[in-house]
XYZ file of C-alpha atoms in Angstrom:
371
model
C 42.397 19.014 -34.014
C 40.500 18.219 -36.822
C 41.279 15.419 -39.308
C 42.546 16.666 -42.675
C 45.327 18.636 -41.052
C 48.933 17.301 -39.012
C 48.625 13.872 -37.244
C 48.289 14.388 -33.495
C 50.902 12.002 -32.883
C 54.387 14.679 -33.871
C 52.162 17.846 -32.373
C 51.963 19.657 -29.205
C 49.665 22.559 -28.309
C 51.718 25.751 -29.444
C 53.161 27.194 -25.770
C 52.590 30.568 -24.475
C 56.265 31.629 -25.771
C 55.016 31.758 -29.159
C 51.424 32.968 -28.640
C 53.548 36.054 -27.717
C 53.271 37.170 -31.563
C 55.524 40.119 -32.103
C 58.178 39.900 -29.457
C 61.943 40.897 -29.088
C 64.888 38.478 -29.357
C 64.789 35.730 -26.997
C 66.572 36.003 -23.762
C 70.192 34.470 -23.649
C 69.329 32.165 -20.753
C 66.148 31.420 -22.466
C 65.581 28.156 -24.886
C 66.674 28.796 -28.121
C 65.194 27.332 -31.582
C 67.444 25.852 -34.098
C 70.061 27.667 -36.522
C 68.114 27.080 -39.750
C 65.120 24.380 -40.384
C 64.084 22.595 -43.801
C 60.975 21.366 -44.105
C 60.038 18.422 -46.699
C 57.435 17.094 -48.306
C 58.142 13.290 -49.238
C 56.438 11.698 -52.276
C 58.052 13.263 -55.985
C 60.407 15.141 -53.401
C 62.306 12.633 -51.878
C 60.384 9.333 -52.849
C 59.623 8.050 -56.256
C 56.587 7.350 -55.839
C 53.405 6.767 -58.439
C 49.860 7.468 -57.274
C 48.339 8.242 -60.317
C 46.318 4.956 -60.856
C 44.629 2.862 -58.169
C 47.178 0.358 -59.223
C 49.807 2.949 -58.086
C 48.368 3.290 -54.806
C 48.112 -0.507 -53.944
C 51.598 -1.064 -54.702
C 53.204 1.939 -52.966
C 51.021 0.639 -49.880
C 52.632 -3.113 -50.034
C 55.957 -2.116 -51.045
C 58.543 -2.590 -48.071
C 61.017 -0.223 -47.571
C 63.979 -1.388 -48.794
C 62.025 -1.386 -52.153
C 60.857 1.762 -51.874
C 62.746 4.264 -54.317
C 64.315 7.462 -53.509
C 65.192 10.743 -55.911
C 68.425 10.456 -57.139
C 70.520 12.976 -54.522
C 67.778 13.436 -52.375
C 69.001 11.178 -49.706
C 72.603 12.533 -50.157
C 71.372 16.459 -49.611
C 69.211 15.583 -46.503
C 72.110 13.657 -44.884
C 74.354 16.677 -45.738
C 71.679 18.831 -44.198
C 71.779 17.092 -40.694
C 75.579 17.137 -40.996
C 75.194 20.970 -40.926
C 73.254 20.933 -37.918
C 70.173 21.404 -40.121
C 66.482 20.494 -38.568
C 64.357 18.452 -40.706
C 61.053 18.284 -40.694
C 58.803 16.436 -42.960
C 55.194 17.038 -43.967
C 53.996 14.535 -46.335
C 50.308 13.906 -47.923
C 51.058 10.271 -47.412
C 48.492 8.167 -45.731
C 49.733 7.829 -41.722
C 48.904 4.282 -42.395
C 52.391 3.835 -43.723
C 54.458 5.338 -41.058
C 55.924 2.641 -40.523
C 57.375 1.709 -43.397
C 58.650 5.463 -44.292
C 60.492 5.595 -41.017
C 61.857 2.497 -41.899
C 62.933 3.948 -45.581
C 64.561 7.069 -44.054
C 66.515 4.901 -41.578
C 67.875 2.852 -43.909
C 68.909 6.005 -46.285
C 70.632 7.496 -43.262
C 68.623 10.048 -42.777
C 67.762 12.242 -39.887
C 64.736 13.789 -39.114
C 62.962 15.685 -36.280
C 59.283 15.463 -37.251
C 57.376 13.337 -40.066
C 53.771 14.673 -39.934
C 51.255 12.330 -42.497
C 48.011 12.618 -43.580
C 44.982 10.834 -41.565
C 43.136 9.898 -44.664
C 41.483 7.194 -42.749
C 39.842 9.409 -40.524
C 39.185 11.321 -43.431
C 37.247 8.800 -44.959
C 35.492 7.803 -41.614
C 34.140 11.071 -41.219
C 33.154 11.630 -44.938
C 35.585 14.137 -45.540
C 36.673 13.295 -48.777
C 37.813 16.517 -50.303
C 40.229 16.568 -47.735
C 41.905 13.155 -49.756
C 42.781 14.798 -52.276
C 43.295 18.746 -50.784
C 46.708 20.124 -49.998
C 45.616 23.422 -48.870
C 43.730 22.704 -45.854
C 46.214 20.409 -44.804
C 49.308 21.469 -45.205
C 49.044 25.506 -44.261
C 47.992 24.622 -41.123
C 50.622 22.051 -40.480
C 53.499 24.453 -41.194
C 52.033 26.827 -39.125
C 51.590 24.687 -36.498
C 55.205 23.387 -37.002
C 56.583 26.850 -36.390
C 54.714 27.512 -33.424
C 56.151 24.001 -32.166
C 60.013 24.878 -32.800
C 61.575 24.739 -29.453
C 61.682 28.577 -29.903
C 61.084 30.437 -32.930
C 64.434 32.505 -32.339
C 68.013 31.249 -32.720
C 70.764 31.980 -30.216
C 71.813 35.508 -31.301
C 67.650 36.614 -31.239
C 67.323 36.263 -34.744
C 64.143 34.801 -35.951
C 64.709 31.034 -37.128
C 64.860 30.654 -40.852
C 63.547 28.206 -43.268
C 64.147 26.237 -46.535
C 60.695 24.060 -47.866
C 61.366 21.685 -50.513
C 58.405 20.212 -52.462
C 57.713 19.305 -56.152
C 55.423 20.281 -59.182
C 52.958 17.049 -58.769
C 50.550 19.371 -56.425
C 50.148 22.709 -55.061
C 53.596 22.582 -53.371
C 54.751 26.144 -54.529
C 51.092 27.722 -54.214
C 50.949 26.553 -50.193
C 54.564 27.266 -49.422
C 55.001 30.416 -51.141
C 51.271 31.694 -49.228
C 52.863 30.184 -45.652
C 55.690 32.318 -46.207
C 54.018 35.133 -46.460
C 51.667 34.571 -43.661
C 54.857 33.995 -41.421
C 56.020 37.093 -42.706
C 52.655 39.058 -41.949
C 52.249 39.935 -45.755
C 48.633 37.998 -45.811
C 46.135 39.015 -43.330
C 43.504 37.075 -41.055
C 40.431 38.054 -43.527
C 42.728 37.631 -46.690
C 43.965 34.040 -45.699
C 40.227 33.069 -44.868
C 38.747 33.914 -48.269
C 41.920 32.440 -49.888
C 41.666 28.851 -48.302
C 37.385 28.936 -48.698
C 38.944 29.533 -53.238
C 40.823 26.182 -52.176
C 37.765 24.410 -50.613
C 39.344 24.086 -47.428
C 37.007 23.208 -44.534
C 35.956 25.992 -42.107
C 37.699 24.299 -39.179
C 41.011 23.771 -40.774
C 40.570 27.527 -41.594
C 39.893 28.233 -38.444
C 42.928 26.341 -36.951
C 45.440 28.051 -39.760
C 44.027 31.657 -38.238
C 44.757 30.907 -34.675
C 48.437 29.341 -35.678
C 49.171 32.058 -37.639
C 48.356 34.280 -34.773
C 50.950 32.543 -32.956
C 53.592 32.696 -35.671
C 56.436 35.639 -34.779
C 56.124 37.384 -38.116
C 58.997 38.299 -40.319
C 60.636 36.795 -43.860
C 61.638 33.905 -42.645
C 61.312 31.320 -45.444
C 64.761 31.962 -47.785
C 64.293 29.772 -50.552
C 60.968 27.093 -51.657
C 62.829 24.445 -53.578
C 60.635 22.736 -56.182
C 61.620 19.187 -57.877
C 60.440 19.303 -61.438
C 59.630 15.499 -61.547
C 56.788 16.062 -64.078
C 59.191 17.938 -66.402
C 57.587 21.452 -65.787
C 58.799 24.400 -67.335
C 60.365 26.737 -64.874
C 58.732 29.583 -66.273
C 55.134 28.062 -64.404
C 56.582 29.356 -61.138
C 57.993 32.862 -62.100
C 54.166 33.866 -60.639
C 55.763 33.088 -57.169
C 58.860 35.361 -57.475
C 62.171 34.761 -57.036
C 61.845 32.688 -53.640
C 60.745 30.219 -55.748
C 63.571 28.093 -56.852
C 62.530 25.207 -59.576
C 65.092 22.473 -60.149
C 65.502 19.185 -62.186
C 68.416 17.541 -60.138
C 69.390 17.503 -56.660
C 72.668 19.163 -57.570
C 71.173 22.057 -58.625
C 69.333 22.302 -54.917
C 72.531 22.043 -53.351
C 74.595 24.409 -55.083
C 71.537 26.812 -54.192
C 71.834 25.974 -50.651
C 75.577 26.558 -50.964
C 75.411 30.196 -51.961
C 73.106 30.769 -49.608
C 75.532 30.118 -46.965
C 73.657 26.923 -45.874
C 75.571 23.784 -47.045
C 79.597 23.628 -47.062
C 81.529 23.056 -50.527
C 82.600 19.988 -49.454
C 78.648 19.012 -49.069
C 77.996 19.950 -52.587
C 81.176 17.858 -53.532
C 79.102 14.582 -52.013
C 75.888 15.283 -53.372
C 77.557 15.329 -56.704
C 79.410 12.007 -55.773
C 76.433 10.331 -55.005
C 74.427 11.255 -58.230
C 77.733 10.334 -60.537
C 78.051 7.014 -58.535
C 74.769 5.803 -57.037
C 72.860 6.903 -60.204
C 75.070 7.620 -63.293
C 74.758 11.122 -63.712
C 77.388 12.773 -65.864
C 79.876 15.037 -64.161
C 79.676 17.823 -67.383
C 76.385 17.216 -67.254
C 75.857 18.412 -63.722
C 78.026 21.613 -64.510
C 75.418 22.876 -67.019
C 72.929 22.500 -64.711
C 74.953 25.706 -62.674
C 74.819 27.282 -66.137
C 70.578 26.963 -66.069
C 70.416 28.048 -62.392
C 72.532 30.838 -63.432
C 70.587 31.810 -66.342
C 67.628 31.685 -64.564
C 68.701 34.280 -61.906
C 69.082 31.907 -58.785
C 73.188 31.718 -58.406
C 75.824 34.307 -58.778
C 78.744 32.389 -59.387
C 80.043 33.582 -55.983
C 80.357 29.954 -54.644
C 82.617 28.152 -57.466
C 85.933 29.320 -56.092
C 85.161 27.315 -52.900
C 83.941 24.355 -54.604
C 87.024 24.250 -56.967
C 89.092 24.472 -53.477
C 87.433 21.807 -51.790
C 87.788 19.229 -54.830
C 91.726 20.457 -54.615
C 91.725 18.810 -51.012
C 89.227 15.663 -52.018
C 91.323 14.847 -54.328
C 94.657 14.156 -51.822
C 92.830 10.570 -51.380
C 91.043 7.858 -54.181
C 87.501 8.638 -54.377
C 84.796 7.225 -56.452
C 83.723 9.130 -59.461
C 87.105 10.868 -59.468
C 86.699 11.666 -63.173
C 82.965 13.136 -63.266
C 83.893 15.412 -60.645
C 87.094 15.979 -62.444
C 84.879 17.283 -65.442
C 82.591 18.621 -63.209
C 84.942 21.229 -61.453
C 86.782 22.113 -64.719
C 83.510 22.884 -66.720
C 82.528 25.109 -63.623
C 85.712 26.500 -63.774
C 85.569 27.389 -67.394
C 81.800 28.922 -67.391
C 82.621 30.602 -64.319
C 84.594 33.263 -66.621
C 81.398 33.879 -68.574
C 78.420 34.283 -65.983
C 76.721 37.512 -65.603
C 75.336 39.154 -62.312
C 71.880 37.701 -62.082
C 69.411 40.404 -62.998
C 67.423 41.891 -60.000
C 63.793 41.813 -60.829
C 60.975 43.875 -58.767
C 59.029 41.117 -56.677
C 55.609 41.543 -57.048
C 52.806 41.132 -55.073
C 50.847 36.734 -55.088
C 47.167 36.978 -55.963
C 46.799 34.037 -53.832
C 43.011 34.197 -54.265
C 43.370 33.857 -57.896
C 45.787 30.729 -57.862
C 43.529 28.960 -54.913
C 40.709 28.772 -56.963
C 43.600 27.416 -59.886
C 44.750 24.757 -57.113
C 41.212 23.820 -56.013
C 41.003 19.889 -57.318
C 37.204 20.741 -58.393
C 38.807 23.415 -60.403
C 41.124 21.379 -61.893
C 39.550 18.638 -62.741
C 36.882 20.470 -64.516
C 39.595 22.531 -67.097
C 41.088 19.085 -68.249
């Protein structure tokens, strides 16, 4: 294990079963994986973390768990995923020294998770691996691939490959790393190409070898359904078109819930609970939340097919008194109105991502020179 990849406290060596590669469906009496997996980043995806200056870093390090701020709606969505039986794995660039505080914060928010992997920055410093402090590719990609290997099984009870959704943000290189992970898992990136990409991304050689080894254990297939990118820095959604329609930039967590609902991964009741959390706990406007659905529709990420189920769930919910009822009513009324005007999303042919060109751009040294 190398010092700029996953923390060993959350990792097991890939089992012999996971090393079989292109095997058939798992036998019915053997171990089966979870029905669905969600992989989350923490900073700026779940936690409202500022680390642009040394003062920000110091403040983050000394904050009590109850002082850490959650991105509006993120905890609600994580709880709903847990309620739906989704297995959540958290992979963050936060230093491992914050583990206890982060775990306490997650417990305060009522969140359940399977693994929490943090960056061993102290070990990187002691070994003079300073590139690893800021680099994401050499840390996150091997950790993601290793996490895939370490599922109880890579196939579910039906014998199908376990599918995943990945959540990150626009502050670092999440869309790039997640997309590369998805294509490596699908078998669309050769070992030679992966080596070249990681070298261009300035990853250390031992982390490249780790990524290649874990990739060889992954059962290949289109396992990543969606990559949801929180626009913390208000980046333009068009910035992410290069990654294809699998990547969905979103402004608020109701949008993330709506995408997962139309994919059949969240119930309409769960969508309403996320909306209620945004309205009651974070003062979002119901009609404005409905318009965020229109934004997703215009970008081709939702089709309107989930609106009738949300309306039905709302009518059932209104049989009792709940907080934020007026805003939920406004949201549902606006959804019903716009459902009549929505057009089917335009299908665009997917193009192969030029990871080698993007790797150079995501290299921290290159980014500094371009500023």
